CSV table of C-alpha atoms in Angstrom, one decimal:
chain,number,residue,atom,x,y,z
A,1,ARG,CA,35.2,58.5,85.8
A,2,ALA,CA,37.2,56.3,83.5
A,3,PHE,CA,40.7,54.7,83.2
A,4,SER,CA,42.6,53.6,80.1
A,5,PRO,CA,44.4,50.3,79.7
A,6,ASN,CA,47.8,50.0,81.4
A,7,TYR,CA,50.6,51.0,79.1
A,8,GLY,CA,53.4,49.9,81.3
A,9,THR,CA,54.8,53.2,82.3
A,10,HIS,CA,51.5,55.1,82.6
A,11,ILE,CA,47.7,55.0,82.4
A,12,TYR,CA,45.2,57.7,81.7
A,13,TYR,CA,42.4,58.9,83.9
A,14,ASN,CA,39.3,61.1,83.4
A,15,ASP,CA,37.5,62.8,86.2
A,16,SER,CA,34.5,63.7,84.0
A,17,GLN,CA,36.1,66.9,82.8
A,18,THR,CA,39.8,66.4,82.2
A,19,VAL,CA,42.1,63.6,80.9
A,20,PHE,CA,45.2,63.0,83.2
A,21,ARG,CA,48.3,60.9,82.7
A,22,ILE,CA,49.4,58.9,85.8
A,23,PRO,CA,53.0,57.7,85.8
A,24,LEU,CA,53.6,54.1,86.8
A,25,PRO,CA,54.6,52.4,89.1
A,26,LEU,CA,52.8,54.3,91.8
A,27,ARG,CA,54.9,55.5,94.7
A,28,GLY,CA,52.5,56.9,97.2
A,29,ALA,CA,49.6,59.1,96.0
A,30,PRO,CA,49.1,59.1,92.2
A,31,ARG,CA,50.6,62.1,90.4
A,32,LEU,CA,48.1,63.5,87.9
A,33,GLU,CA,49.6,65.1,84.8
A,34,ARG,CA,47.0,67.2,83.0
A,35,VAL,CA,46.7,66.2,79.3
A,36,ALA,CA,43.6,67.9,77.9
A,37,ALA,CA,40.0,68.9,78.8
A,38,VAL,CA,37.6,66.2,77.5
A,39,PRO,CA,34.3,65.8,79.3
A,40,PHE,CA,32.3,62.7,80.3
A,41,VAL,CA,34.8,60.2,78.9
A,42,ARG,CA,33.8,56.5,79.1
A,43,SER,CA,36.8,54.9,77.4
A,44,MET,CA,40.3,56.0,76.3
A,45,LEU,CA,43.2,54.5,74.4
A,46,GLU,CA,46.7,55.6,73.4
A,47,ALA,CA,47.7,55.2,69.7
A,48,SER,CA,50.6,56.3,67.5
A,49,ASP,CA,48.8,59.5,66.5
A,50,GLY,CA,47.8,60.6,70.1
A,51,ILE,CA,45.0,59.8,72.5
A,52,TRP,CA,41.5,58.8,71.6
A,53,ALA,CA,38.6,59.2,74.0
A,54,ILE,CA,34.9,58.5,73.6
A,55,SER,CA,32.4,60.5,75.5
A,56,TRP,CA,28.9,59.5,76.8
A,57,GLU,CA,26.9,61.7,74.3
A,58,LEU,CA,29.5,64.1,73.0
A,59,GLY,CA,31.2,62.0,70.4
A,60,LEU,CA,34.8,60.9,69.8
A,61,HIS,CA,37.8,63.1,70.8
A,62,HIS,CA,41.3,63.1,69.5
A,63,VAL,CA,44.1,64.6,71.6
A,64,ALA,CA,47.2,65.3,69.5
A,65,PRO,CA,50.7,65.1,71.0
A,66,ASN,CA,50.7,68.9,71.4
A,67,GLY,CA,47.5,68.8,73.5
A,68,ALA,CA,45.1,70.0,70.7
A,69,VAL,CA,41.7,68.4,71.0
A,70,THR,CA,39.5,67.7,67.9
A,71,ARG,CA,35.9,66.4,68.4
A,72,TYR,CA,34.2,64.1,65.9
A,73,PRO,CA,30.4,63.8,66.4
A,74,LEU,CA,28.8,60.4,66.2
A,75,ASP,CA,26.4,59.5,63.4
A,76,SER,CA,23.4,61.9,63.9
A,77,ARG,CA,21.1,59.4,62.1
A,78,HIS,CA,21.2,57.1,65.1
A,79,GLU,CA,20.1,58.0,68.7
A,80,LEU,CA,23.0,56.5,70.6
A,81,ARG,CA,25.2,56.7,73.6
A,82,ALA,CA,28.8,55.6,73.5
A,83,PHE,CA,30.2,53.1,76.0
A,84,THR,CA,33.6,51.9,74.9
A,85,LEU,CA,36.5,52.4,72.4
A,86,PHE,CA,38.8,49.8,70.8
A,87,GLU,CA,41.6,49.9,68.3
A,88,LEU,CA,40.6,47.4,65.6
A,89,SER,CA,43.5,48.1,63.1
A,90,PRO,CA,45.8,51.0,62.1
A,91,ASN,CA,42.9,52.4,60.1
A,92,TYR,CA,39.8,51.7,62.2
A,93,LEU,CA,38.5,52.3,65.7
A,94,LEU,CA,35.5,50.4,67.1
A,95,ILE,CA,32.9,52.3,69.1
A,96,GLY,CA,30.6,50.2,71.3
A,97,SER,CA,27.3,52.0,71.7
A,98,SER,CA,23.6,51.7,72.7
A,99,THR,CA,22.8,50.9,69.1
A,100,GLY,CA,25.6,48.4,68.3
A,101,LEU,CA,29.1,48.7,66.9
A,102,LEU,CA,30.3,51.7,64.9
A,103,PHE,CA,33.5,52.1,63.0
A,104,PHE,CA,35.7,55.3,62.9
A,105,ASP,CA,38.1,55.7,59.9
A,106,ARG,CA,41.2,57.3,61.3
A,107,LYS,CA,42.5,58.3,57.8
A,108,GLU,CA,39.3,59.9,56.7
A,109,ARG,CA,38.6,61.2,60.2
A,110,ARG,CA,34.9,60.2,60.1
A,111,ILE,CA,32.4,57.6,61.2
A,112,VAL,CA,32.3,54.9,58.5
A,113,PRO,CA,29.0,55.5,56.6
A,114,ARG,CA,27.7,51.9,57.1
A,115,PRO,CA,24.9,50.6,59.3
A,116,PRO,CA,26.0,49.8,62.9
A,117,LEU,CA,26.7,46.1,63.4
A,118,PHE,CA,24.6,44.2,66.0
A,119,ASP,CA,22.2,47.1,66.3
A,120,LYS,CA,19.9,45.0,68.4
A,121,ASP,CA,22.6,44.7,71.0
A,122,GLN,CA,24.2,47.2,73.3
A,123,ILE,CA,28.0,46.9,73.2
A,124,PHE,CA,29.5,47.8,76.5
A,125,TYR,CA,33.1,46.5,76.2
A,126,VAL,CA,35.4,45.1,73.5
A,127,LEU,CA,38.3,42.8,74.0
A,128,GLY,CA,40.8,41.2,71.5
A,129,ASP,CA,42.7,38.0,72.1
A,130,ARG,CA,45.9,36.6,70.6
A,131,ARG,CA,44.1,34.6,68.0
A,132,SER,CA,42.6,37.7,66.3
A,133,HIS,CA,39.2,37.2,67.8
A,134,ILE,CA,37.2,40.2,68.9
A,135,TRP,CA,34.9,39.7,72.0
A,136,LEU,CA,31.9,42.1,72.5
A,137,ALA,CA,30.3,42.3,75.9
A,138,GLY,CA,26.6,43.2,75.5
A,139,ARG,CA,23.3,43.3,77.3
A,140,ARG,CA,22.1,39.8,76.7
A,141,ALA,CA,25.2,37.9,75.4
A,142,LEU,CA,28.9,37.8,74.8
A,143,LEU,CA,29.5,38.1,71.1
A,144,ALA,CA,32.6,37.0,69.2
A,145,THR,CA,33.9,37.3,65.7
A,146,ASN,CA,37.1,37.5,63.7
A,147,ARG,CA,39.1,40.8,63.6
A,148,GLN,CA,39.7,40.6,59.8
A,149,THR,CA,35.9,40.1,59.2
A,150,LEU,CA,35.2,43.4,61.0
A,151,VAL,CA,37.9,45.2,59.0
A,152,GLU,CA,36.4,43.9,55.8
A,153,TYR,CA,32.9,45.0,56.8
A,154,ALA,CA,34.3,48.5,57.4
A,155,GLU,CA,35.8,48.4,54.0
A,156,GLY,CA,32.5,47.5,52.4
A,157,LYS,CA,33.4,43.9,51.5
A,158,HIS,CA,30.6,42.3,53.6
A,159,ASN,CA,27.0,43.4,54.0
A,160,SER,CA,26.7,41.8,57.4
A,161,VAL,CA,28.6,39.9,60.0
A,162,LEU,CA,27.2,36.8,61.8
A,163,PRO,CA,28.8,36.6,65.3
A,164,LEU,CA,29.1,33.7,67.7
A,165,ARG,CA,26.7,34.3,70.6
A,166,LEU,CA,27.7,32.9,74.0
A,167,THR,CA,24.9,32.7,76.6
A,168,ALA,CA,24.1,30.6,79.6
A,169,GLN,CA,23.9,27.5,77.4
A,170,GLN,CA,27.7,27.8,76.9
A,171,GLY,CA,28.3,28.1,80.6
A,172,LEU,CA,28.2,31.8,81.3
A,173,ASN,CA,26.7,32.6,84.8
A,174,SER,CA,25.7,36.1,83.6
A,175,THR,CA,25.1,37.5,80.2
A,176,ASN,CA,24.4,41.1,81.1
A,177,PHE,CA,27.6,43.1,81.0
A,178,GLY,CA,26.0,46.6,81.1
A,179,LEU,CA,26.9,48.3,84.4
A,180,GLY,CA,24.8,51.5,83.9
A,181,THR,CA,26.8,53.5,81.4
A,182,SER,CA,30.0,51.4,80.9
A,183,SER,CA,31.7,48.1,81.7
A,184,VAL,CA,35.3,46.8,82.1
A,185,GLY,CA,37.3,43.7,81.3
A,186,THR,CA,40.7,42.3,80.4
A,187,ILE,CA,42.5,39.2,79.1
A,188,ASP,CA,45.5,38.2,81.2
A,189,ASP,CA,48.7,36.4,80.2
A,190,SER,CA,47.1,33.0,80.6
A,191,GLN,CA,44.4,34.1,78.1
A,192,THR,CA,41.8,34.1,80.9
A,193,MET,CA,39.0,36.6,80.1
A,194,TRP,CA,37.8,38.8,83.0
A,195,LEU,CA,34.5,40.7,82.6
A,196,ALA,CA,32.4,42.7,84.9
A,197,SER,CA,28.7,41.8,84.8
A,198,VAL,CA,25.5,42.5,86.6
A,199,GLY,CA,25.9,39.0,88.2
A,200,GLY,CA,29.5,39.8,89.4
A,201,VAL,CA,32.9,39.1,87.9
A,202,ILE,CA,32.9,36.6,85.1
A,203,TYR,CA,36.2,34.9,84.3
A,204,PHE,CA,37.0,32.0,82.0
A,205,ARG,CA,39.2,30.8,79.2
A,206,PRO,CA,37.3,31.1,76.0
A,207,SER,CA,38.7,27.8,74.7
A,208,GLU,CA,37.3,25.9,77.7
A,209,VAL,CA,33.8,27.4,77.3
A,210,VAL,CA,33.2,27.1,73.6
A,211,GLY,CA,36.0,24.8,72.3
A,212,LEU,CA,37.9,27.2,70.0
A,213,ASP,CA,39.8,24.4,68.4
A,214,GLU,CA,36.7,22.4,67.5
A,215,GLU,CA,36.5,21.4,63.9
A,216,LEU,CA,33.2,21.5,62.1
A,217,PRO,CA,33.3,19.6,58.8
A,218,CYS,CA,30.4,20.1,56.3
A,219,ALA,CA,29.2,18.3,53.2
A,220,ILE,CA,26.9,18.8,50.2
A,221,ALA,CA,23.5,17.2,51.0
A,222,SER,CA,21.5,17.6,47.8
A,223,ILE,CA,21.3,19.5,44.5
A,224,VAL,CA,18.0,20.5,43.0
A,225,ALA,CA,17.5,22.0,39.5
A,226,ASP,CA,14.1,23.6,38.8
A,227,GLY,CA,12.5,21.4,41.6
A,228,ALA,CA,14.1,18.1,40.4
A,229,PRO,CA,16.8,16.5,42.5
A,230,LEU,CA,20.0,15.6,40.6
A,231,PRO,CA,22.6,12.9,41.2
A,232,PHE,CA,26.1,14.1,42.0
A,233,THR,CA,29.5,12.9,43.1
A,234,GLY,CA,32.3,15.5,42.8
A,235,ARG,CA,30.5,17.2,39.8
A,236,VAL,CA,27.0,17.9,38.6
A,237,ASP,CA,26.0,18.6,35.0
A,238,LEU,CA,23.0,20.8,34.6
A,239,PRO,CA,20.8,20.3,31.5
A,240,PRO,CA,20.2,23.3,29.2
A,241,GLY,CA,17.6,25.8,30.3
A,242,VAL,CA,17.8,25.4,34.0
A,243,ARG,CA,16.5,28.5,35.7
A,244,ARG,CA,17.0,27.8,39.4
A,245,LEU,CA,19.8,25.8,41.1
A,246,GLU,CA,19.5,25.0,44.8
A,247,ILE,CA,22.4,23.4,46.7
A,248,GLN,CA,21.7,22.1,50.2
A,249,TYR,CA,24.5,21.4,52.7
A,250,ALA,CA,24.9,20.2,56.3
A,251,VAL,CA,27.5,19.9,59.0
A,252,LEU,CA,28.6,16.5,60.2
A,253,ASN,CA,28.3,15.3,63.8
A,254,ARG,CA,26.0,18.2,64.6
A,255,GLN,CA,24.7,18.5,68.2
A,256,ALA,CA,21.1,19.4,68.6
A,257,ASP,CA,21.7,22.5,70.7
A,258,ARG,CA,24.3,24.1,68.4
A,259,ASN,CA,23.5,26.1,65.3
A,260,PRO,CA,26.3,26.5,62.8
A,261,ILE,CA,27.0,29.5,60.6
A,262,PHE,CA,27.8,28.9,56.9
A,263,ARG,CA,29.5,30.8,54.2
A,264,TYR,CA,29.5,29.9,50.5
A,265,ARG,CA,30.6,31.1,47.1
A,266,LEU,CA,30.2,30.1,43.4
A,267,GLU,CA,33.5,30.6,41.7
A,268,GLY,CA,32.9,31.7,38.1
A,269,ASP,CA,29.8,33.7,39.2
A,270,SER,CA,31.2,35.7,42.1
A,271,PRO,CA,34.5,35.4,44.1
A,272,ASP,CA,32.9,36.8,47.3
A,273,TRP,CA,31.9,34.6,50.2
A,274,ILE,CA,28.3,35.0,51.5
A,275,GLU,CA,27.6,34.3,55.2
A,276,THR,CA,24.3,32.8,56.2
A,277,SER,CA,22.6,30.8,58.9
A,278,LEU,CA,20.6,28.9,56.2
A,279,ALA,CA,21.7,25.5,55.0
A,280,GLN,CA,20.9,26.2,51.4
A,281,ALA,CA,22.2,28.4,48.6
A,282,ALA,CA,20.2,29.3,45.5
A,283,PHE,CA,21.3,30.6,42.1
A,284,THR,CA,19.2,31.7,39.1
A,285,ASN,CA,19.7,32.0,35.4
A,286,LEU,CA,23.4,30.9,35.4
A,287,GLU,CA,25.1,31.4,32.1
A,288,PRO,CA,26.5,28.3,30.4
A,289,ALA,CA,30.0,27.8,31.9
A,290,SER,CA,32.0,25.8,34.4
A,291,TYR,CA,31.6,26.8,38.1
A,292,ARG,CA,32.9,25.6,41.4
A,293,PHE,CA,30.7,25.8,44.5
A,294,GLN,CA,32.3,25.9,48.0
A,295,VAL,CA,30.8,25.9,51.4
A,296,GLN,CA,32.3,26.2,54.9
A,297,ALA,CA,30.9,26.1,58.4
A,298,ARG,CA,31.9,27.2,61.9
A,299,LEU,CA,30.4,26.8,65.3
A,300,ALA,CA,32.3,27.7,68.4
A,301,SER,CA,35.7,27.5,66.7
A,302,LEU,CA,35.4,30.9,65.0
A,303,GLU,CA,37.6,29.3,62.3
A,304,TRP,CA,36.1,28.1,59.1
A,305,SER,CA,36.1,24.4,58.3
A,306,PRO,CA,37.8,23.0,55.2
A,307,PRO,CA,35.5,23.7,52.3
A,308,ALA,CA,33.1,21.1,50.8
A,309,THR,CA,33.4,21.5,47.0
A,310,ILE,CA,31.5,20.5,44.0
A,311,SER,CA,32.0,21.4,40.3
A,312,VAL,CA,28.9,22.6,38.4
A,313,GLN,CA,28.7,22.5,34.6
A,314,VAL,CA,25.8,24.4,33.0
A,315,GLU,CA,25.1,23.0,29.5
A,316,PRO,CA,24.1,25.6,26.9
A,317,GLN,CA,20.8,25.6,24.9
A,318,TRP,CA,21.2,24.6,21.2
A,319,TYR,CA,21.2,28.2,20.2
A,320,GLN,CA,23.9,29.1,22.8
A,321,ARG,CA,26.4,26.5,21.4
A,322,THR,CA,29.6,27.9,19.8
A,323,GLY,CA,29.0,26.1,16.5
A,324,VAL,CA,25.5,27.4,16.2
A,325,ARG,CA,26.5,31.0,17.0
A,326,LEU,CA,29.4,30.8,14.5
A,327,GLY,CA,27.0,29.4,11.8
A,328,ALA,CA,24.5,32.1,12.5
A,329,ALA,CA,27.2,34.8,12.2
A,330,GLY,CA,28.2,33.2,8.9
A,331,VAL,CA,24.6,33.3,7.6
A,332,VAL,CA,24.2,36.9,8.6
A,333,THR,CA,27.5,37.8,6.8
A,334,LEU,CA,26.4,36.0,3.6
A,335,LEU,CA,23.0,37.7,3.7
A,336,PHE,CA,24.7,41.0,4.1
A,337,TRP,CA,27.1,40.3,1.3
A,338,PHE,CA,24.2,39.1,-0.9
A,339,PHE,CA,22.3,42.3,-0.1
A,340,LEU,CA,25.2,44.5,-1.0
A,341,ARG,CA,25.8,42.6,-4.3
A,342,GLN,CA,22.2,42.9,-5.3
A,343,ARG,CA,22.2,46.6,-4.4
A,344,ASN,CA,25.3,47.2,-6.5
A,345,ARG,CA,23.8,45.4,-9.4
A,346,ALA,CA,20.7,47.5,-9.2
A,347,ILE,CA,22.7,50.7,-9.1
A,348,THR,CA,24.8,49.6,-12.1
A,349,ALA,CA,21.7,48.7,-14.1
A,350,HIS,CA,20.2,52.0,-13.3
A,351,ASN,CA,23.2,53.9,-14.4
A,352,LEU,CA,23.4,52.0,-17.7
A,353,GLU,CA,19.8,53.1,-18.5
């Protein structure tokens, strides 16, 4: 059996065979209004285009306003069971399953053909708070990430997502939120999170457990070119012919039991951010040009720190310099002209004979 969220005037209920609408507030015994036949529902939600329901092993179902039911099977490449459903954005639904987090494209009406996120975790319940954070209740931890980051993963803009993992070290009394085949949770008006776990009801304010407003500044630690360290201030000049550039960075005031997540980019080479748990970025065979390297960090805050920035100037080899290339082009042009002239002279002399 499963219930939907409270929509003020009604909720939805499934008795393992049928979805019912229950008007609110209750006056006496609940009045069950039949909506559609959908078996073994684990989670339901109401959207502008109808009702969406996820079944244990039978896939995702859409109930149109006229009661018509359409079934969308889950990705057959993965042996999974579905636990929960969440509306991520107008375009995407999240499906929590036994093999991680899947995305359903509501426009294309299909599972997004990308690998499930957090495939080592079982995602039993999904919650969203007012600060655009998405909370994922799993088997061994409570995961958190940014809503927009998940949307961009679904759109193919990221190859992976590194979540914040909350365990007993952050004060949780239980980290197993799997109650057999499903779970339940909510966030109330005071932004207190309530979750059902194997160890009982867990409730807390996320900001009190992990310090959501904590700032985590970072800085450039060292720069190495082909194994040799280079001095730098706000800019570093690379000599010609450097094949490998390594930039090491660190967070300031780091506590020993906290592992930060970084993201970096090299403007001029690629505009995209790359997320990593490593405190180092490496680049090879950069073309002569001006670049700007930026790195940010986050810990419990889920918000990225202000970027640490350094300008990188890659000097060209002598043969890559503009003057040399123009001179070479001039020489080639003169040789070509000389060849044509000599050829024309030879042709003229031949004709005179």
